[in-house]
Coordinates of C-alpha atoms in Angstrom, one line a residue:
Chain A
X23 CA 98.8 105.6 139.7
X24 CA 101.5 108.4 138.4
X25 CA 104.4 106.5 137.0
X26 CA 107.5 106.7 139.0
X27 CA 110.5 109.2 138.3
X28 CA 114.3 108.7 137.9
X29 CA 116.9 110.9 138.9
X30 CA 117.6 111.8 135.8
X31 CA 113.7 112.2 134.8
X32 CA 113.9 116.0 135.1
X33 CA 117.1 116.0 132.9
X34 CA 115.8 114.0 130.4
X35 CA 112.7 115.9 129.6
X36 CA 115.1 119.1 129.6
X37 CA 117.3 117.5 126.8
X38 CA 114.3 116.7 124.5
X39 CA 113.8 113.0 125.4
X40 CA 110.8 111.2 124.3
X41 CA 109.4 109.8 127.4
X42 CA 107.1 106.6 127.8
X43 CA 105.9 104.3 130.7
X44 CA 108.0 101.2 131.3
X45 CA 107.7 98.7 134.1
X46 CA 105.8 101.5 136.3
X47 CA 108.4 104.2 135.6
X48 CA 108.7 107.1 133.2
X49 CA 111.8 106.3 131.1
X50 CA 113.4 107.9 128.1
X51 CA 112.6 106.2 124.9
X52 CA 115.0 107.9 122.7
X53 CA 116.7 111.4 122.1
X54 CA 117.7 112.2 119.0
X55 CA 116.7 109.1 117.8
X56 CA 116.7 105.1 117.9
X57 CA 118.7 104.3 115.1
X58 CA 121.4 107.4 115.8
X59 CA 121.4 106.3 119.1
X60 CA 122.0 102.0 118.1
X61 CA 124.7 102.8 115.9
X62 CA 126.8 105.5 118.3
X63 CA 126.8 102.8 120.9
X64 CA 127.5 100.2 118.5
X65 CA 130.8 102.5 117.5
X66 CA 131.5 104.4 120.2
X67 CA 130.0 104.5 123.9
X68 CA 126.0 105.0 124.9
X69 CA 124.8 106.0 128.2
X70 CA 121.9 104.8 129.7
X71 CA 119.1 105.4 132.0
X72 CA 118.5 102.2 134.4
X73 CA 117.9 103.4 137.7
X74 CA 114.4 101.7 137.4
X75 CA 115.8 98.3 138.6
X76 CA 115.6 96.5 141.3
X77 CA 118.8 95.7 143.6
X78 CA 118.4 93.8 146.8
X79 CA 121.4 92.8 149.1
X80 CA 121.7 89.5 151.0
X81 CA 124.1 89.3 154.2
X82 CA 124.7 87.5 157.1
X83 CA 125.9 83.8 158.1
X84 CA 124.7 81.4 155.9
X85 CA 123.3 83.3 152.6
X86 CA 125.7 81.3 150.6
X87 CA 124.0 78.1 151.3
X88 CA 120.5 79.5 151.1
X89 CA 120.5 82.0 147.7
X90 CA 122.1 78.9 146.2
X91 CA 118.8 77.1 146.7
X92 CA 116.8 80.1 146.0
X93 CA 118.2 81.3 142.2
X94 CA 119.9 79.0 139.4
X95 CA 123.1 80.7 139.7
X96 CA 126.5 78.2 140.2
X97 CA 127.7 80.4 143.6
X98 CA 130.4 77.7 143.7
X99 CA 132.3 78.6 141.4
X100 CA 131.7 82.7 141.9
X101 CA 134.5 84.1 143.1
X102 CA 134.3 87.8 145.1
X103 CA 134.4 90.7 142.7
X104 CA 132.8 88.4 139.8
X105 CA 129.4 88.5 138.9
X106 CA 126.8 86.3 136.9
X107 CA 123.8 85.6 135.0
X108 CA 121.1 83.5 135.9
X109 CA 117.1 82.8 137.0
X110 CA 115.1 82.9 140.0
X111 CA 112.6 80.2 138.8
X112 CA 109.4 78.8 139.7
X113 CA 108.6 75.2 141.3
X114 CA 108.1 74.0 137.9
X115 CA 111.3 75.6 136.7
X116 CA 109.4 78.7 134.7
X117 CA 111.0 81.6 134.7
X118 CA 109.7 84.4 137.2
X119 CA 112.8 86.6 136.3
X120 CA 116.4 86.7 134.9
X121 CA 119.1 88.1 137.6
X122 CA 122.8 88.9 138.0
X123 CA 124.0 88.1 141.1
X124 CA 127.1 89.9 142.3
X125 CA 129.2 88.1 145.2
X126 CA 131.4 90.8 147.6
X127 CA 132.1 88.3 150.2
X128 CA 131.5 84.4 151.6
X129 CA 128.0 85.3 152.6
X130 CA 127.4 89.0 150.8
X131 CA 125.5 89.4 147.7
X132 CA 123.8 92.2 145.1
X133 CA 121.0 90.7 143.3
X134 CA 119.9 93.1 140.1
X135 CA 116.6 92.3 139.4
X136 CA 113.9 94.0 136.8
X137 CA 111.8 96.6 137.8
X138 CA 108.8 94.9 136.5
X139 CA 109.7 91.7 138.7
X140 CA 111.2 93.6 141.5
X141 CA 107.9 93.6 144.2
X142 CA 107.5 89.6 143.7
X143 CA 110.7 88.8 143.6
X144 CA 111.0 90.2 147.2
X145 CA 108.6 88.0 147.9
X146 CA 109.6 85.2 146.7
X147 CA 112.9 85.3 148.2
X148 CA 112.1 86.4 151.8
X149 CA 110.5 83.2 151.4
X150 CA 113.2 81.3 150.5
X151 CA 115.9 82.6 152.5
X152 CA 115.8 81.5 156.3
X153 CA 115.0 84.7 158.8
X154 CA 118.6 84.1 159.8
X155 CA 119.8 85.9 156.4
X156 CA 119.0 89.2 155.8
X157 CA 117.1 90.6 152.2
X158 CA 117.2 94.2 152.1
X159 CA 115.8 95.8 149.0
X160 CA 118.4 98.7 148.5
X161 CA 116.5 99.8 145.1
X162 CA 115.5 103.1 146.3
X163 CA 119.0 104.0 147.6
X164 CA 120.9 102.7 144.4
X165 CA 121.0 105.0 141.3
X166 CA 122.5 102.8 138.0
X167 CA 123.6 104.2 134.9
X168 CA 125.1 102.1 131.9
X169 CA 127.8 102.7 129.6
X170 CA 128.2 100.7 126.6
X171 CA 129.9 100.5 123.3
X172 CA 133.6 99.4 122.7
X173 CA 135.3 103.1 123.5
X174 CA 133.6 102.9 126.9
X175 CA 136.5 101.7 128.6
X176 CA 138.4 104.7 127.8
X177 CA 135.9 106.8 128.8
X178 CA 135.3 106.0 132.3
X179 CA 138.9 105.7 132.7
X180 CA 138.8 109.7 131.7
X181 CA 136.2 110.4 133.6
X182 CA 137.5 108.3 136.9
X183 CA 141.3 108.4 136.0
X184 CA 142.0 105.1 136.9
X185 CA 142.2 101.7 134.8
X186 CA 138.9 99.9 133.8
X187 CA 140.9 97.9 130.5
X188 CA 142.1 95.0 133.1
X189 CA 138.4 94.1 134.5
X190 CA 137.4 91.4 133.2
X191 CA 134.0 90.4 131.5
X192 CA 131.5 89.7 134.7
X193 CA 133.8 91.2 137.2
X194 CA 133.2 94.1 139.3
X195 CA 135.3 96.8 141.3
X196 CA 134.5 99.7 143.9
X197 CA 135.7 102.8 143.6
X198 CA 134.5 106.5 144.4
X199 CA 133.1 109.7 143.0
X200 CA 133.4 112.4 144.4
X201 CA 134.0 111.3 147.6
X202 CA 130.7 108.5 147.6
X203 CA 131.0 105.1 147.0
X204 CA 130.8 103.7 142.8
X205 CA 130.6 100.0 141.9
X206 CA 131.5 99.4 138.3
X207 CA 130.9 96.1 136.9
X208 CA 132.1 95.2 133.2
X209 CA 128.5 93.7 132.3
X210 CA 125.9 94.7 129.8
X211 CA 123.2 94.2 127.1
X212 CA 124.6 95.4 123.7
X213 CA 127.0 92.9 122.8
X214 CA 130.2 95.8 123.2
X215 CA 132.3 96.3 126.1
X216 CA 130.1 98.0 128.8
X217 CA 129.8 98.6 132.7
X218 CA 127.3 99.4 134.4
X219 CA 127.2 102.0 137.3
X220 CA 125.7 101.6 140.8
X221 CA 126.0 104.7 142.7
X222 CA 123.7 107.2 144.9
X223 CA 120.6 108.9 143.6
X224 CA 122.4 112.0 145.0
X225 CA 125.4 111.4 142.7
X226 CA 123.9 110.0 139.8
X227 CA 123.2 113.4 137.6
X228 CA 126.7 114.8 138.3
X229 CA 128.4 111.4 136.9
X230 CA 125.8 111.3 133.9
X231 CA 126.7 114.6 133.1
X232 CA 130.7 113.7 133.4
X233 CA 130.5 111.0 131.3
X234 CA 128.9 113.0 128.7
X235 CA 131.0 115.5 128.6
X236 CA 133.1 113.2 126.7
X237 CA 132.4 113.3 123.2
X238 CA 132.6 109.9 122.5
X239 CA 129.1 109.4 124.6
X240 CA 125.8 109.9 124.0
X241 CA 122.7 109.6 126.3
X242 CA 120.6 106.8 124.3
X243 CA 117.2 105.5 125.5
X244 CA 115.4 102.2 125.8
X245 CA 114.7 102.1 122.1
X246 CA 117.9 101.7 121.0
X247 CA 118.6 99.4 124.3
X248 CA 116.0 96.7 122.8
X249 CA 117.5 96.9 119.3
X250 CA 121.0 96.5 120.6
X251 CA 119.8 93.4 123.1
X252 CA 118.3 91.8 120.5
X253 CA 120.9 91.7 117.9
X254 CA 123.4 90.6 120.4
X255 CA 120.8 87.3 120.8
X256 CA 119.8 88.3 124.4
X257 CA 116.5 87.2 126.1
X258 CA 113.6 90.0 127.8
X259 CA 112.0 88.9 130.8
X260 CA 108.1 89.1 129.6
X261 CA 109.0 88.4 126.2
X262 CA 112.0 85.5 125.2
X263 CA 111.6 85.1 129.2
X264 CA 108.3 83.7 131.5
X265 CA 106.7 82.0 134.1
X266 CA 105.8 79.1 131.4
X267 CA 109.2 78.6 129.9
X268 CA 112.4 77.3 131.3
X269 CA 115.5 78.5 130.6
X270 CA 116.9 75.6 129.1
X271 CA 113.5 75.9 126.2
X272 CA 115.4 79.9 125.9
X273 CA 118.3 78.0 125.1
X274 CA 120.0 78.8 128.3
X275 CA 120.6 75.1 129.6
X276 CA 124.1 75.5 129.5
X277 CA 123.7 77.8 132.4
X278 CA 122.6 75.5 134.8
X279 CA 125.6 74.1 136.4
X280 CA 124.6 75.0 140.0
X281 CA 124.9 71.7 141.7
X282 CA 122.5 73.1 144.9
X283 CA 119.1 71.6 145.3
X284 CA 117.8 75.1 144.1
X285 CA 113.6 75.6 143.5
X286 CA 112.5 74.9 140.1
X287 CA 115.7 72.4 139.4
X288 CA 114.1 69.4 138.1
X289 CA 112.2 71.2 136.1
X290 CA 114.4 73.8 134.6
X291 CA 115.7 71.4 131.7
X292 CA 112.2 70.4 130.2
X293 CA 111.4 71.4 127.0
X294 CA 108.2 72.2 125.0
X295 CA 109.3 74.7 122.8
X296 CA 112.3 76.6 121.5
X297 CA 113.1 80.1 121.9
X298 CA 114.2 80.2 117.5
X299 CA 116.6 83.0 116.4
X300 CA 115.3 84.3 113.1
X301 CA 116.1 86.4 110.1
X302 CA 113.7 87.8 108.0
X303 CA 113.7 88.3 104.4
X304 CA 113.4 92.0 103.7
X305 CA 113.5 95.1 106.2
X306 CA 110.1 94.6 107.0
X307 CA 109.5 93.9 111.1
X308 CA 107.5 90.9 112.5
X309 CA 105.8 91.7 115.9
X310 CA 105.1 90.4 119.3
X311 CA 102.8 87.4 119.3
X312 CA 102.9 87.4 115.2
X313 CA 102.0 83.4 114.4
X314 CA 104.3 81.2 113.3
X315 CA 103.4 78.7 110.6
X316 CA 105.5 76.0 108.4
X317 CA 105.6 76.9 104.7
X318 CA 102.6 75.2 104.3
X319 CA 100.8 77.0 106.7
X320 CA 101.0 74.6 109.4
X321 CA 100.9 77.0 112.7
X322 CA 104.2 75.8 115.1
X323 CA 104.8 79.5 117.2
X324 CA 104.4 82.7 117.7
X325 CA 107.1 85.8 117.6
X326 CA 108.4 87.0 120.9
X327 CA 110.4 89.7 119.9
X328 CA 110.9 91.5 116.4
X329 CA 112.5 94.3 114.9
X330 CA 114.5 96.2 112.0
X331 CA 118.3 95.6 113.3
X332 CA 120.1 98.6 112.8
X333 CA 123.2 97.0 112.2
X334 CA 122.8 94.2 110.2
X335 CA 119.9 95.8 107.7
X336 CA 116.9 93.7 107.5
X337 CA 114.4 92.1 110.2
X338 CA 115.3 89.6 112.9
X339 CA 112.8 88.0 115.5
X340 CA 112.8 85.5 118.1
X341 CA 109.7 83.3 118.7
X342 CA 108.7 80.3 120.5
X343 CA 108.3 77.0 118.0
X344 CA 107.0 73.7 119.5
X345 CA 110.1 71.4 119.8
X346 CA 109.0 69.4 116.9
X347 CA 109.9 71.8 114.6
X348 CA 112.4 74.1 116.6
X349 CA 115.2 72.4 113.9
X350 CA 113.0 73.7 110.7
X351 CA 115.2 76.0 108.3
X352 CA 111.9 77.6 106.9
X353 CA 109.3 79.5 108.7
X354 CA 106.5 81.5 107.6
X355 CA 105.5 84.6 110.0
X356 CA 101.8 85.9 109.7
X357 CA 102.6 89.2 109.9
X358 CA 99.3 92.0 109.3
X359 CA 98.2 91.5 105.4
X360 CA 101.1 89.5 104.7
X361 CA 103.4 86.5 105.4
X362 CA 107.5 87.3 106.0
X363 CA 109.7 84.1 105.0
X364 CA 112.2 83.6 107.8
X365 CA 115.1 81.2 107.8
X366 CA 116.2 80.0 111.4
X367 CA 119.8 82.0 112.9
X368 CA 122.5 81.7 114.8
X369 CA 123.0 83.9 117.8
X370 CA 124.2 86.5 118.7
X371 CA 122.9 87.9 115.5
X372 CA 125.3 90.9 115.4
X373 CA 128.7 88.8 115.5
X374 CA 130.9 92.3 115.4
X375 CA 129.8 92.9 119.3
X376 CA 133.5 93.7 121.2
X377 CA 132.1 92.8 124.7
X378 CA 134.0 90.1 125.3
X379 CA 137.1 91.6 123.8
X380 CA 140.1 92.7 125.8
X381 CA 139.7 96.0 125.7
X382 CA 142.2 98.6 124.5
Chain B
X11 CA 111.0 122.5 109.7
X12 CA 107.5 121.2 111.3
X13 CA 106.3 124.3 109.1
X14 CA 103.5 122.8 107.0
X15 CA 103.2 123.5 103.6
X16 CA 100.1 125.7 102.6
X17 CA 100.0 124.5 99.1
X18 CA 98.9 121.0 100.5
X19 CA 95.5 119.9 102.1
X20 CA 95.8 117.2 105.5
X21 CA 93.5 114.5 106.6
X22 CA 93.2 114.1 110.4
X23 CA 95.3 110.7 109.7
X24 CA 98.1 112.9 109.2
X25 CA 98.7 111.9 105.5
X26 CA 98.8 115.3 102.9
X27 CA 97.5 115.5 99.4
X28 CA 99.1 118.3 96.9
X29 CA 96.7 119.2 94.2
X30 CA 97.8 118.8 90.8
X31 CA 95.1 119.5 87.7
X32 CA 93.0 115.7 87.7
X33 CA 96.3 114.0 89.9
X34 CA 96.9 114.0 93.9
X35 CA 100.8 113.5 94.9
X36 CA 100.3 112.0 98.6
X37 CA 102.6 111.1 101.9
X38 CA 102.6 111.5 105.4
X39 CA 103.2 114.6 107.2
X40 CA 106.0 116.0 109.3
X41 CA 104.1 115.4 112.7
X42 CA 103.4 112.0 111.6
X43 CA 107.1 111.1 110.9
X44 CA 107.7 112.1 114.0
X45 CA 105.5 110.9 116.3
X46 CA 106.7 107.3 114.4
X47 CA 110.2 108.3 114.9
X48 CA 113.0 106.7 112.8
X49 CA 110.9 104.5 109.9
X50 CA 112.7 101.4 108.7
X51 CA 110.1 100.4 106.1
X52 CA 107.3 101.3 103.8
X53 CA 104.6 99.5 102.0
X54 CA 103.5 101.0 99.0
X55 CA 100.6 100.6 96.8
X56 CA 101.3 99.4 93.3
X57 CA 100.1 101.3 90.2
X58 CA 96.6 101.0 89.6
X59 CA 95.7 100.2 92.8
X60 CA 92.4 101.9 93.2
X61 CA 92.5 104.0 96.6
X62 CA 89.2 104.8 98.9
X63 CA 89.7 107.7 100.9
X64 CA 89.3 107.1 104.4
X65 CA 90.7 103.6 104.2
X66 CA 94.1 102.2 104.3
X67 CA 96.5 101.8 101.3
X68 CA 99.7 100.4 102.6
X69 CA 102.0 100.7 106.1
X70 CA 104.9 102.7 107.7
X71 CA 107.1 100.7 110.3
X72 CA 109.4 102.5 112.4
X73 CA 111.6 100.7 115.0
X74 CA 108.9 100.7 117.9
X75 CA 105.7 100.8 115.8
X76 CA 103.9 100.1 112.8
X77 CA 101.3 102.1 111.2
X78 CA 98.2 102.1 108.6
X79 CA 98.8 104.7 105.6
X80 CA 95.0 106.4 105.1
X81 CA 94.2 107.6 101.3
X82 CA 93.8 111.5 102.0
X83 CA 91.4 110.8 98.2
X84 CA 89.4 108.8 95.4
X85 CA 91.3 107.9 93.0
X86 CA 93.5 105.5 90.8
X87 CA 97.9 104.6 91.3
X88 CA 99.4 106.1 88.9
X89 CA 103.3 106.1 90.5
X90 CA 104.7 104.8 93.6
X91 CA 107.9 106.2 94.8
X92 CA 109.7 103.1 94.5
X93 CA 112.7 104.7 96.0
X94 CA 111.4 104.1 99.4
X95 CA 111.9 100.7 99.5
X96 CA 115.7 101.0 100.1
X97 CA 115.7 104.3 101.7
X98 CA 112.7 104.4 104.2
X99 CA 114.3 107.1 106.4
X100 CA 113.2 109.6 103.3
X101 CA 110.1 109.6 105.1
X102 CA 111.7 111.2 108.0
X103 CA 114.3 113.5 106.2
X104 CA 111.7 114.9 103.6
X105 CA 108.2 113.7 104.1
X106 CA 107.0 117.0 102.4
X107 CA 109.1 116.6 99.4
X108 CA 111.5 113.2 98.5
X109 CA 109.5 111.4 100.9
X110 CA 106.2 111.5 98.8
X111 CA 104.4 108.3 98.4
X112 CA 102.4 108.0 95.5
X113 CA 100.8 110.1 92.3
X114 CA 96.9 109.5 92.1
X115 CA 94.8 110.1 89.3
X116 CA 91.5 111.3 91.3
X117 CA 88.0 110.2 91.0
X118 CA 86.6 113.3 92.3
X119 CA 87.7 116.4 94.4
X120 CA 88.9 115.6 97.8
X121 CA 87.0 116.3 100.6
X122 CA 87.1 116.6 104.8
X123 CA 91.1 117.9 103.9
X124 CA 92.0 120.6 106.2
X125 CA 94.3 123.4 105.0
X126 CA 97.4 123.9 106.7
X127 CA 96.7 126.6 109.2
X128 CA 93.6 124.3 110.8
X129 CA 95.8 121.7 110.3
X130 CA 98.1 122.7 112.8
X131 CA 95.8 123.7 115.0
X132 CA 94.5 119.6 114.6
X133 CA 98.0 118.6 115.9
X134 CA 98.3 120.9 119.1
X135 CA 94.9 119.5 120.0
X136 CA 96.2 116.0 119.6
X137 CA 99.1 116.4 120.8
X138 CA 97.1 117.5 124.6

């Protein structure tokens, strides 16, 4: 099967992208280059390439009531116009993907969903919801661009003349462009002030190509998005995030506030193992599923995620580490040929991040 | 800038060797730095480290990827550029010239090196 195509596919390839399949799409990797790209968002403002997700809407009487017992998400306490981060879980309280759910009214919700999850999480939640509330999958009608980096603010302001410094972290706003409807919400993945974009598949190219018109952006790919996510501490679905972890093991338990009788509750606090933050000795990467041993040699995990951070100089991973030993300063990673000390972090890793700044 | 030198001999693992007297200066070549992309790490062989052509003699990392280095020759360490440790994105900027990886004494002339010309002609195959 052909991976599927963006929008923006056609202008990507035209402006020297490399090009890889993700999730069952054909996404840009990088333009000029990772590590360009990491540290012009981390300074000024990147834009990316995200129409691959998934974004279903659920209406009518009485989806309040039932999306809170279908997703981990506290809707009590989510006002209209906010939006917020949580899981649609398994009975047993695994993961089967991470979500932000958006609330526009009493009974009106966006659920953004990953592409890779997208088909099953239809499934699962046309399950869950009663007949009586309607799911529609609105992916193929809903374009999304992201802009991130601390001058982004002042970029969509120029590009949409109106004020985007007063919403708030999580919140959301419509507006228009040119003349078709634009929902901004102040969310993102890089630890910097960001929005992301939901807008037409029609529009989408003429508002990538506003905002970068504006020197302050450039396009960046989903190699520097993974660098950036993981120094501001944040999980992947199929990699800090799965069916056979909850999210309190990701560290996530604070989350979990919801008071609804919601699928996978009881088990959603249990933990096996940790999701550990850690930071490597030398500049030297580990990689996915690298083992995880004591000092001694003792094996206690396995690495999740790993990479050079850009912005900080050296290595940092995440891994899964039996419970036991979750606590350890010390770990050893088997890495190919050769072992890489780690010591245990704090998250985020990349402390500088201005997302949750008031933006100026 | 992909131009590749004809002065230097490639191995179809994308490492060059450049010919000097009884010594071999080695690295990686321009199509191989940038099919990597940006490289965050290097690890070098150590002087007198005896290298077997054909088989691996240290590794490149870049963000997304890591990669065996492949001895382009026979022969013996005798100088790592050392300078690569702190400043791995040489390999990127200059892999024909700064960006060399190590001096080798040789055991014996190289062999199955392509000049540059077929060389090239490697890559557009590889590349399809």
């Amino acid at each position: 099967m052909s991976a599927l195509r963006t929008p923006l596919a056609a202008w990507h390839e035209t402006h020297g992208a490399k090009m890889a399949p993700f999730a069952g799409w054909l996404m840009p990797i990088q333009y000029e280059g990772i590590l360009i790209e990491h540290e012009h968002t981390r300074r000024h403002a990147g834009l990316f390439d995200i129409c691959h997700m998934g974004e279903f809407r659920i209406e009518r009487p009485g989806a309040d009531e039932a999306l809170a017992c279908a997703v981990s998400h506290n809707l009590d306490t989510l006002a209209p116009g906010r939006c917020r981060y949580g899981f649609l879980l398994n009975k047993e309280g695994g993961v089967l993907d991470d979500c932000i759910v958006y609330r526009f009214g009493p009974d009106f919700f966006m659920l953004v969903v990953n592409a890779a999850c997208a088909a099953g999480d239809y499934a699962v939640l046309r399950e869950r919801l009663p007949q009586s509330v309607a799911l529609t999958d609105i992916s193929a009608g809903t374009a999304k661009i992201d802009l991130q980096g601390p001058e982004s603010a002042l970029v969509l302001e120029g590009a949409l003349g109106e004020n985007f410094r007063d919403l708030p972290y999580f919140a959301f706003r419509k507006t228009d462009f040119h003349g078709a409807r634009l929902l901004v919400s102040r969310t993102g993945y890089t630890g910097e002030i960001g929005f992301e974009l939901y807008l037409s598949p029609d529009n989408v190219e003429a508002l990538w190509t506003v905002l970068l018109r504006d020197s302050r952006v450039k396009p960046a790919g989903l190699g520097a998005r993974d660098t950036l996510r993981l120094e501001a501490g944040l999980p992947l679905y199929g990699h800090e995030l799965d069916e056979r972890h909850s999210p309190a093991e990701a560290n996530m338990g604070r989350m979990l506030t919801s008071k609804a009788d919601y699928v996978g509750r009881a088990g959603a606090m249990t933990i096996r193992e940790r999701l550990v933050p850690l930071c490597l000795e030398g500049r030297r990467a580990a990689r996915n599923s690298d083992a995880v041993t004591l000092p001694d040699g003792a094996p206690v995990g396995r690495v999740t995620s790993g990479s050079f951070a850009p912005s900080l100089g050296c290595a940092i991973a995440f891994a899964w580490v039996n419970a036991a030993h979750a606590g350890n300063e010390h770990f050893v990673i088997r890495a190919a040929r050769t072992g890489l000390d780690a010591r245990r972090a704090t998250l985020p890793f990349y402390t500088e991040g201005t997302a949750r700044r008031q933006s100026s | 800038m992909s131009n590749n030198p004809t002065e230097l001999l490639y191995s179809r693992t994308h490492e060059w060797a450049r010919l000097e007297g009884e010594e071999a200066v080695i690295g990686i070549t321009w199509f191989a730095q940038k099919s990597l992309g940006d490289i965050t790490y290097v690890e070098l062989p150590r002087a007198g480290d005896r290298l077997t052509a054909g088989t691996e003699f240290g590794s490149v990392e870049s963000v997304k990827a890591a990669s065996d280095l492949i001895s382009p020759v026979n022969g013996v360490v005798v100088a790592v550029n050392t300078a690569l440790e702190n400043a791995p994105e040489t390999l990127n900027t200059a892999p024909f010239g700064d960006g060399w990886l190590a001096r080798v004494k040789l055991a014996d002339n190289p062999k199955d090196l392509m000049a540059a010309a077929a060389y090239e002609a490697f890559c557009a195959a590889e590349k399809h």
